[in-house]
Coordinates of C-alpha atoms in Angstrom, one line a residue:
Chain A
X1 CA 65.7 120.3 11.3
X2 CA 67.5 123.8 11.7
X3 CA 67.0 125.4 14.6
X4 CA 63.3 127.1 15.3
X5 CA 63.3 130.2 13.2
X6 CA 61.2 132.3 16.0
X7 CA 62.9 131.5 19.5
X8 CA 65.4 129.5 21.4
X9 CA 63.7 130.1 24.8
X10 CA 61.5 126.9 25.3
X11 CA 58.0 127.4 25.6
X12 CA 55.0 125.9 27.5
X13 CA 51.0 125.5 26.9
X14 CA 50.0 123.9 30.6
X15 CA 52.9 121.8 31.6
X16 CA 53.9 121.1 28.0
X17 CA 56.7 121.7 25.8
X18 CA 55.5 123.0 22.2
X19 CA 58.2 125.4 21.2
X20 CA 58.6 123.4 18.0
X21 CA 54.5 124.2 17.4
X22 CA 54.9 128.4 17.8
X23 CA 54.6 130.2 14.7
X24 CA 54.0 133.3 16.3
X25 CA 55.4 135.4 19.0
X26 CA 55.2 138.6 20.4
X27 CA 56.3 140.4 23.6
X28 CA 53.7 138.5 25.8
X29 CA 51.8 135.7 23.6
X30 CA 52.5 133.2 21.1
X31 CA 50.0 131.3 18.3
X32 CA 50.9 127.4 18.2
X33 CA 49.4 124.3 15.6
X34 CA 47.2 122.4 17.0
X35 CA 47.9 118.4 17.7
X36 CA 44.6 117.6 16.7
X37 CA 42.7 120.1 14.6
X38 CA 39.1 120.3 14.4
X39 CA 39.4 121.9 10.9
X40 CA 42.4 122.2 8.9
X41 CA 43.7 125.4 10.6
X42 CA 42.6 125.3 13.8
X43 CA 44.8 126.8 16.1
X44 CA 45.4 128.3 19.3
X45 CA 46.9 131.6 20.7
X46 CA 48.2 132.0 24.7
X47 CA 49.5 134.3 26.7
X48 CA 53.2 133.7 27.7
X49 CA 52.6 133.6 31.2
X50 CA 51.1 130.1 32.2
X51 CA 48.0 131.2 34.4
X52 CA 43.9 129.3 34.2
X53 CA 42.0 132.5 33.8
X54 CA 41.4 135.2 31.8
X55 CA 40.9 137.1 34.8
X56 CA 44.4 136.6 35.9
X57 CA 45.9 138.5 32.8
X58 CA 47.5 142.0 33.2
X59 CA 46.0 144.9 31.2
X60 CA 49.0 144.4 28.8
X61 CA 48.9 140.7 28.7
X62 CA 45.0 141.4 27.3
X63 CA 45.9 143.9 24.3
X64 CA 48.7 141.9 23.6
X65 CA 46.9 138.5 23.1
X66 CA 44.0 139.8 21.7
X67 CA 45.8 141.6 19.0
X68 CA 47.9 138.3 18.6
X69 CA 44.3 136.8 18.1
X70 CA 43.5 139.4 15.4
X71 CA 46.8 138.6 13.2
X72 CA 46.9 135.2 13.5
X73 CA 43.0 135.3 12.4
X74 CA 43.7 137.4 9.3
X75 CA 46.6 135.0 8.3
X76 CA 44.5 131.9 9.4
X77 CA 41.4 132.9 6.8
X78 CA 43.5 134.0 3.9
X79 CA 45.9 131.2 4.0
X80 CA 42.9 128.0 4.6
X81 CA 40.7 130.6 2.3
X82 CA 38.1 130.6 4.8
X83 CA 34.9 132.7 4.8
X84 CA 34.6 133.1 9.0
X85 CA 36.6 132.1 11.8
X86 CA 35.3 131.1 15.7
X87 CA 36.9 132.4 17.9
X88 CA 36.4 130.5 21.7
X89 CA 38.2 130.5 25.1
X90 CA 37.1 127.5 27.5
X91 CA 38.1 129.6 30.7
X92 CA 37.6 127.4 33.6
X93 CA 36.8 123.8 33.5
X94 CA 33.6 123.7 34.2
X95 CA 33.3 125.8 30.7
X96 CA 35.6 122.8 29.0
X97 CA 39.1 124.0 29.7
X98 CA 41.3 121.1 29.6
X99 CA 44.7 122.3 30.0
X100 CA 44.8 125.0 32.8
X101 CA 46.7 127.5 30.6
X102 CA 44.6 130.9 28.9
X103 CA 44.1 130.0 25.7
X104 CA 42.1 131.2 22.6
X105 CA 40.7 128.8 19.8
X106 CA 40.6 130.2 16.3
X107 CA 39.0 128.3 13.9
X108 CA 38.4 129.0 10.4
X109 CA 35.2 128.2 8.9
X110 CA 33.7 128.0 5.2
X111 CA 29.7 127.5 4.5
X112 CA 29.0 123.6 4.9
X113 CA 32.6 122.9 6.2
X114 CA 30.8 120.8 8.6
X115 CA 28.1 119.6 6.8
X116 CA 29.3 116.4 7.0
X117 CA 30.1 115.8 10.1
X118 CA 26.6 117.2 11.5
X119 CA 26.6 120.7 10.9
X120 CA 28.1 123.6 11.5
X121 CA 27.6 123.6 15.8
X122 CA 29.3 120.8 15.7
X123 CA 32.5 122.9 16.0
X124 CA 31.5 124.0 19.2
X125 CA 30.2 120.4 20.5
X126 CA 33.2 119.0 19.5
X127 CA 35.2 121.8 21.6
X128 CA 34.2 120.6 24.4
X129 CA 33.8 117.3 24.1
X130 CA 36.9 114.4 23.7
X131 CA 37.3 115.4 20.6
X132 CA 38.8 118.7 21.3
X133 CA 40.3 117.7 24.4
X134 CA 43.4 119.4 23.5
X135 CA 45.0 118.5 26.8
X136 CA 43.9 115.0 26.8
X137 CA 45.3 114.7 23.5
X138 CA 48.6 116.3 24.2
X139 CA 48.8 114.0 27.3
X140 CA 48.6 110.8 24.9
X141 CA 51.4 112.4 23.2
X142 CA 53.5 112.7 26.3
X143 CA 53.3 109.3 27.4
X144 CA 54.0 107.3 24.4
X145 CA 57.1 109.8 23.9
X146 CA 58.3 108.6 27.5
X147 CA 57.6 105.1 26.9
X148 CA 59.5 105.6 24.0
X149 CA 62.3 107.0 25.7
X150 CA 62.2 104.3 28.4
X151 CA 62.0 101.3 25.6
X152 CA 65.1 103.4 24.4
X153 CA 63.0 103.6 21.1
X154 CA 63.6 106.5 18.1
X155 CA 60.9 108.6 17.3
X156 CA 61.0 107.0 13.6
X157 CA 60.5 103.3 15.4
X158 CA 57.7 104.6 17.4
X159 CA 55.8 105.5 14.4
X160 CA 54.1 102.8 14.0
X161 CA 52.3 102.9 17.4
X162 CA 51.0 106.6 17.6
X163 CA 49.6 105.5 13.6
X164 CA 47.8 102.3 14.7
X165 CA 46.6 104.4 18.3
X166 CA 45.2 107.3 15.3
X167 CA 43.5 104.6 13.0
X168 CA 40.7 104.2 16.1
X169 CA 39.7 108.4 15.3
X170 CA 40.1 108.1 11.5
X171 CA 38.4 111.6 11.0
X172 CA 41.2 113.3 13.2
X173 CA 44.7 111.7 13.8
X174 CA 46.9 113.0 16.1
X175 CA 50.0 114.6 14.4
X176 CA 53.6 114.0 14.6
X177 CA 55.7 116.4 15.9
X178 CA 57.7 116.6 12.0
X179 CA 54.3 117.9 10.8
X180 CA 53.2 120.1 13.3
X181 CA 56.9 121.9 12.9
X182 CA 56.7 122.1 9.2
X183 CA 53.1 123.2 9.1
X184 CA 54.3 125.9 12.6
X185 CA 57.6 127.0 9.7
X186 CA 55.3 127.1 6.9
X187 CA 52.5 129.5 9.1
X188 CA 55.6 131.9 10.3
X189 CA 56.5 132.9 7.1
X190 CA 52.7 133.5 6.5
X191 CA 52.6 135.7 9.5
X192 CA 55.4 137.9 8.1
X193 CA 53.0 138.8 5.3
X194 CA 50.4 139.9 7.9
X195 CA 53.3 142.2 9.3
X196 CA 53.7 143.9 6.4
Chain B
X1 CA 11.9 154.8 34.1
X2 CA 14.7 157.6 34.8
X3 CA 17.1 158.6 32.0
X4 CA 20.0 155.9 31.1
X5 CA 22.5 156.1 34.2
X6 CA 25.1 155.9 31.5
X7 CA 24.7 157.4 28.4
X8 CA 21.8 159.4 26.5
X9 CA 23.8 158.7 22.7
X10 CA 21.6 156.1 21.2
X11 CA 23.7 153.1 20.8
X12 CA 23.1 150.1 18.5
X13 CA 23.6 146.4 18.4
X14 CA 23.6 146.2 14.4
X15 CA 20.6 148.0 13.3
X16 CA 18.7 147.5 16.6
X17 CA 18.9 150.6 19.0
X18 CA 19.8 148.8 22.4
X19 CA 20.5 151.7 24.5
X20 CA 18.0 150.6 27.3
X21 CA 20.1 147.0 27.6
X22 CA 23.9 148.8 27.9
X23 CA 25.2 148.2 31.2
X24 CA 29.2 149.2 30.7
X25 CA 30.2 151.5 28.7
X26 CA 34.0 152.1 27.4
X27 CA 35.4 155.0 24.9
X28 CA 35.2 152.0 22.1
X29 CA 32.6 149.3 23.5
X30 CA 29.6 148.6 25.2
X31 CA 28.7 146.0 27.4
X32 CA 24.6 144.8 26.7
X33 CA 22.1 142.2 28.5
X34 CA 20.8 139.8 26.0
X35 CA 17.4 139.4 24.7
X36 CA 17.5 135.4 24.9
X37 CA 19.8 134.3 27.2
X38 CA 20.9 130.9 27.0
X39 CA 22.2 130.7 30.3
X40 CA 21.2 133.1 33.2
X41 CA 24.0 135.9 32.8
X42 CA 24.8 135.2 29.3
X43 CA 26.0 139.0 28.1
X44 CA 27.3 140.4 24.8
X45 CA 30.4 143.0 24.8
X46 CA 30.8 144.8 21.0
X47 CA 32.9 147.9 19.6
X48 CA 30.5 150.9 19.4
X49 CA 31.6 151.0 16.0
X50 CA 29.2 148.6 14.1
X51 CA 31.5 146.6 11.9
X52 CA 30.8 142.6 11.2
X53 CA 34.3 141.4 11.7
X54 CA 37.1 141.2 14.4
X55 CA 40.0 141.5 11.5
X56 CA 38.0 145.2 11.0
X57 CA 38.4 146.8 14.0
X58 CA 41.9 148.9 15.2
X59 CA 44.7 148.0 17.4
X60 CA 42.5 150.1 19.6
X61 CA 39.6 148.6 19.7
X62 CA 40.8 145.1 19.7
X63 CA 42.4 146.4 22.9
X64 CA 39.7 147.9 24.8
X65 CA 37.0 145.9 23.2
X66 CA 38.9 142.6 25.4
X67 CA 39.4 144.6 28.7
X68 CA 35.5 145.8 28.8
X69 CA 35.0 141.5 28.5
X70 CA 37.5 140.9 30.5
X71 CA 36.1 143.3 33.3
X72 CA 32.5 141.9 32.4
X73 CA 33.5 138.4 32.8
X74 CA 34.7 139.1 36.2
X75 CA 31.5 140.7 37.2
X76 CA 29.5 137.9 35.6
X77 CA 31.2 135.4 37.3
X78 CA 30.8 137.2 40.6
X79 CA 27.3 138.3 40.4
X80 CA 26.1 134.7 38.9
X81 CA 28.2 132.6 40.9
X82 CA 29.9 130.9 38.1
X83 CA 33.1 129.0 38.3
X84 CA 34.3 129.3 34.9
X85 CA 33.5 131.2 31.8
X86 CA 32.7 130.5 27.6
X87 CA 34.3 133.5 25.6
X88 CA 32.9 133.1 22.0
X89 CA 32.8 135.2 19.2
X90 CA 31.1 134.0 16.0
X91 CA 33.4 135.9 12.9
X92 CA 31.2 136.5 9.8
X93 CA 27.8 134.4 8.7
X94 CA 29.6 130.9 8.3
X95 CA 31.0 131.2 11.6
X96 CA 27.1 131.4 13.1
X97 CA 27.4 135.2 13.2
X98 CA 23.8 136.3 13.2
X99 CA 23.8 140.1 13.8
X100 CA 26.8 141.7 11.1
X101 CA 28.2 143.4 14.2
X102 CA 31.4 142.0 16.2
X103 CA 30.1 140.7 19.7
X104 CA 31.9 138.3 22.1
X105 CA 29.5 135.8 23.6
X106 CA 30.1 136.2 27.8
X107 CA 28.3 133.3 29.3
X108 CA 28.7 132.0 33.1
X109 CA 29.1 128.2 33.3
X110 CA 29.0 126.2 36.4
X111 CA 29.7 122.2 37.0
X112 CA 27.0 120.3 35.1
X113 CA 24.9 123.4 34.5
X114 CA 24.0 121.9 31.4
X115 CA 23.2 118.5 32.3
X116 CA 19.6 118.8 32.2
X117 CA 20.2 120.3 28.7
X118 CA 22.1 117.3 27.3
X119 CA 25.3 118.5 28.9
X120 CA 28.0 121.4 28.9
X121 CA 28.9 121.2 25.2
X122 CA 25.3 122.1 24.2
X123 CA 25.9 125.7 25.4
X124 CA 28.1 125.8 21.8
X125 CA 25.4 124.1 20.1
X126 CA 23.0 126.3 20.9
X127 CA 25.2 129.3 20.1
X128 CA 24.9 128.3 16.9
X129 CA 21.3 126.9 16.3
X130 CA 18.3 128.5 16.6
X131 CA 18.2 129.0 20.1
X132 CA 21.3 131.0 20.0
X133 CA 20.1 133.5 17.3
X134 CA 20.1 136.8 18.7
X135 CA 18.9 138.6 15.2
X136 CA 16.2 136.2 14.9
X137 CA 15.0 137.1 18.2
X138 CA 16.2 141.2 18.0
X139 CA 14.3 141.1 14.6
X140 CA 10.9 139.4 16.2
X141 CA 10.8 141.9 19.0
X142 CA 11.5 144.7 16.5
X143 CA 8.4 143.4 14.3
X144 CA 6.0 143.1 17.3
X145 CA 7.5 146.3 18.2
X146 CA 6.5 148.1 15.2
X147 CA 3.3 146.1 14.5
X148 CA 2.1 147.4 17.9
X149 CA 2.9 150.9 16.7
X150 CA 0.8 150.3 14.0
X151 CA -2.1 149.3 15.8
X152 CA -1.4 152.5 18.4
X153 CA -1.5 149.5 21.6
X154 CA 0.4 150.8 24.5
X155 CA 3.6 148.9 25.6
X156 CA 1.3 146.8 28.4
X157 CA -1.4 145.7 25.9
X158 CA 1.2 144.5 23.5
X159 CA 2.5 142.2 26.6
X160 CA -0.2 139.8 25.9
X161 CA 0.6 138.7 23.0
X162 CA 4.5 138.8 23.6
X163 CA 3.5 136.3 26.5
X164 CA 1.3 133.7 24.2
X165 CA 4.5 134.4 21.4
X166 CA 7.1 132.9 24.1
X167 CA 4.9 130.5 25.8
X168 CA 6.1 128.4 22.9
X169 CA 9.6 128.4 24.0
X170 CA 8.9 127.6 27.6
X171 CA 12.3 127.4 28.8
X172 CA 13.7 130.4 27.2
X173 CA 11.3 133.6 26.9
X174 CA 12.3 136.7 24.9
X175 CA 12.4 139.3 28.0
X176 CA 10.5 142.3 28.1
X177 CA 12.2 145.5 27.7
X178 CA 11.5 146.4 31.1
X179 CA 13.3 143.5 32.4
X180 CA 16.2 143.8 31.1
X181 CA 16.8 147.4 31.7
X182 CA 16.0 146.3 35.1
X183 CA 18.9 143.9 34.3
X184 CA 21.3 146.6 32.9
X185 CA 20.4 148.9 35.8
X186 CA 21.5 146.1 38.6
X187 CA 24.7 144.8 36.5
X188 CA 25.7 148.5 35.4
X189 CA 25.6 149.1 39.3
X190 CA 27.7 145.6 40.1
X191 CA 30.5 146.6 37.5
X192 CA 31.3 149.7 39.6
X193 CA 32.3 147.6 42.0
X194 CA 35.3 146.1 39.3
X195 CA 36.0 149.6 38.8
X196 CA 37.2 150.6 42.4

């Protein structure tokens, strides 16, 4: 892969790398992909500082995320050709918040999208519950990469272990990192358009 | 009742005049109690200007639309004795928006405040179902308003029937007007206290 198109400076959500996730930056936020979407185009949007609480942001860290929200929403719709997005922040964990880092779902919805998997509050149920456990998820991730590393495996050899731990949530796998980057290039460019 | 300690403009929520309900007011936004609250402190924060979706509003607005909720959610969280905070805002009709007028959801959570509910993620479900659908209930209380007109009953003879109306939600009554600009009143007077 050439070298991330948006920043050299690595980047955290929590205590996690995800530079390779960003597709958009600005002075004081960035938008990453999501490991595991709820909907195709789920994604999230944080403030560079990693702090738990809203509360905790500066009157400029506030404008500047929230218009961050805004463009990555108006990219987001047009580019899954959605009707409606939600947009949710877990802040705390007693309201769900599972990695301790501000950060604002968007996800973009269509009439019915979730008709089949119980309706649309589902979305919201599903937030908070494992399935949207973002940080439990990216934790999962973490560990089989340092096993990995510690079996002295590649990430092409490992593979086959993250697919067969994915087949047990065959609604939602976990993705690799090669498809979170391409999807985080492809989204970039699609932000550009927004800047216009 | 003395006038409105903060404004005499009428201001709406959608087509609903909701000036008696305002408890913080910005240049752009309004802060407003809420009519059905699914938890106790559960508050709506919208752009003055009535417009359906975020992707609509300026740089502005965006801007000071997020530092009235973030100054309300610190109140909120104060006043209620929360420990965390849902942010939500529902964006267009298949995202669950049921009142064409951006509005960010501000509801208090505490550890296993839902429990007896069937659990935290439920406050998302209910966001979205029935329960949560604050133009269903704005357009009830606007009917009995109007029906009541129409018979000339005072405000306390309508209360009757209001009362036999919600008995058949027993554990969450549409409020009287009274009560929640008794509400507005106290919480206006608490967000001074953010102010100083």
């Amino acid at each position: 892969m050439p070298p991330h198109p948006l920043t050299t400076t690595p980047l955290h959500f929590g205590a996690f790398p995800i530079t390779p996730q960003i597709f958009h930056l600005t002075p004081l936020s960035f938008a990453l992909v999501n490991l595991k979407p709820l909907l195709p185009g789920h994604v999230l949007v944080c403030p560079r500082r990693v702090v738990p609480r809203l509360s905790q942001l500066s009157a400029a860290e506030v404008s500047d995320l929230f218009l961050a929200v805004q463009r990555v929403s108006r990219m987001i719709e047009r580019v899954y050709a959605a009707d409606a997005l939600n947009v949710a922040i877990q802040d705390g964990v007693a309201a769900g918040q599972s990695v301790p880092h501000v950060h604002a779902h968007v996800i973009p919805r269509r009439s019915g999208d979730m008709d089949s998997r119980g309706g649309g509050d589902r979305v919201y149920e599903m937030l908070e519950g494992e399935e949207g456990d973002v940080g439990g998820a990216l934790r999962e991730v973490e560990r089989t990469r340092r096993e990995r590393e510690s079996d002295g495996k590649s990430e092409s050899e490992g593979d086959g272990k993250k697919r067969a731990f994915a087949k047990s949530d065959a609604e939602r796998l976990p993705r690799s990192l090669e498809e979170m980057e391409e999807e985080a290039r492809g989204l970039a460019m699609e932000m550009e358009k927004e800047l216009d």
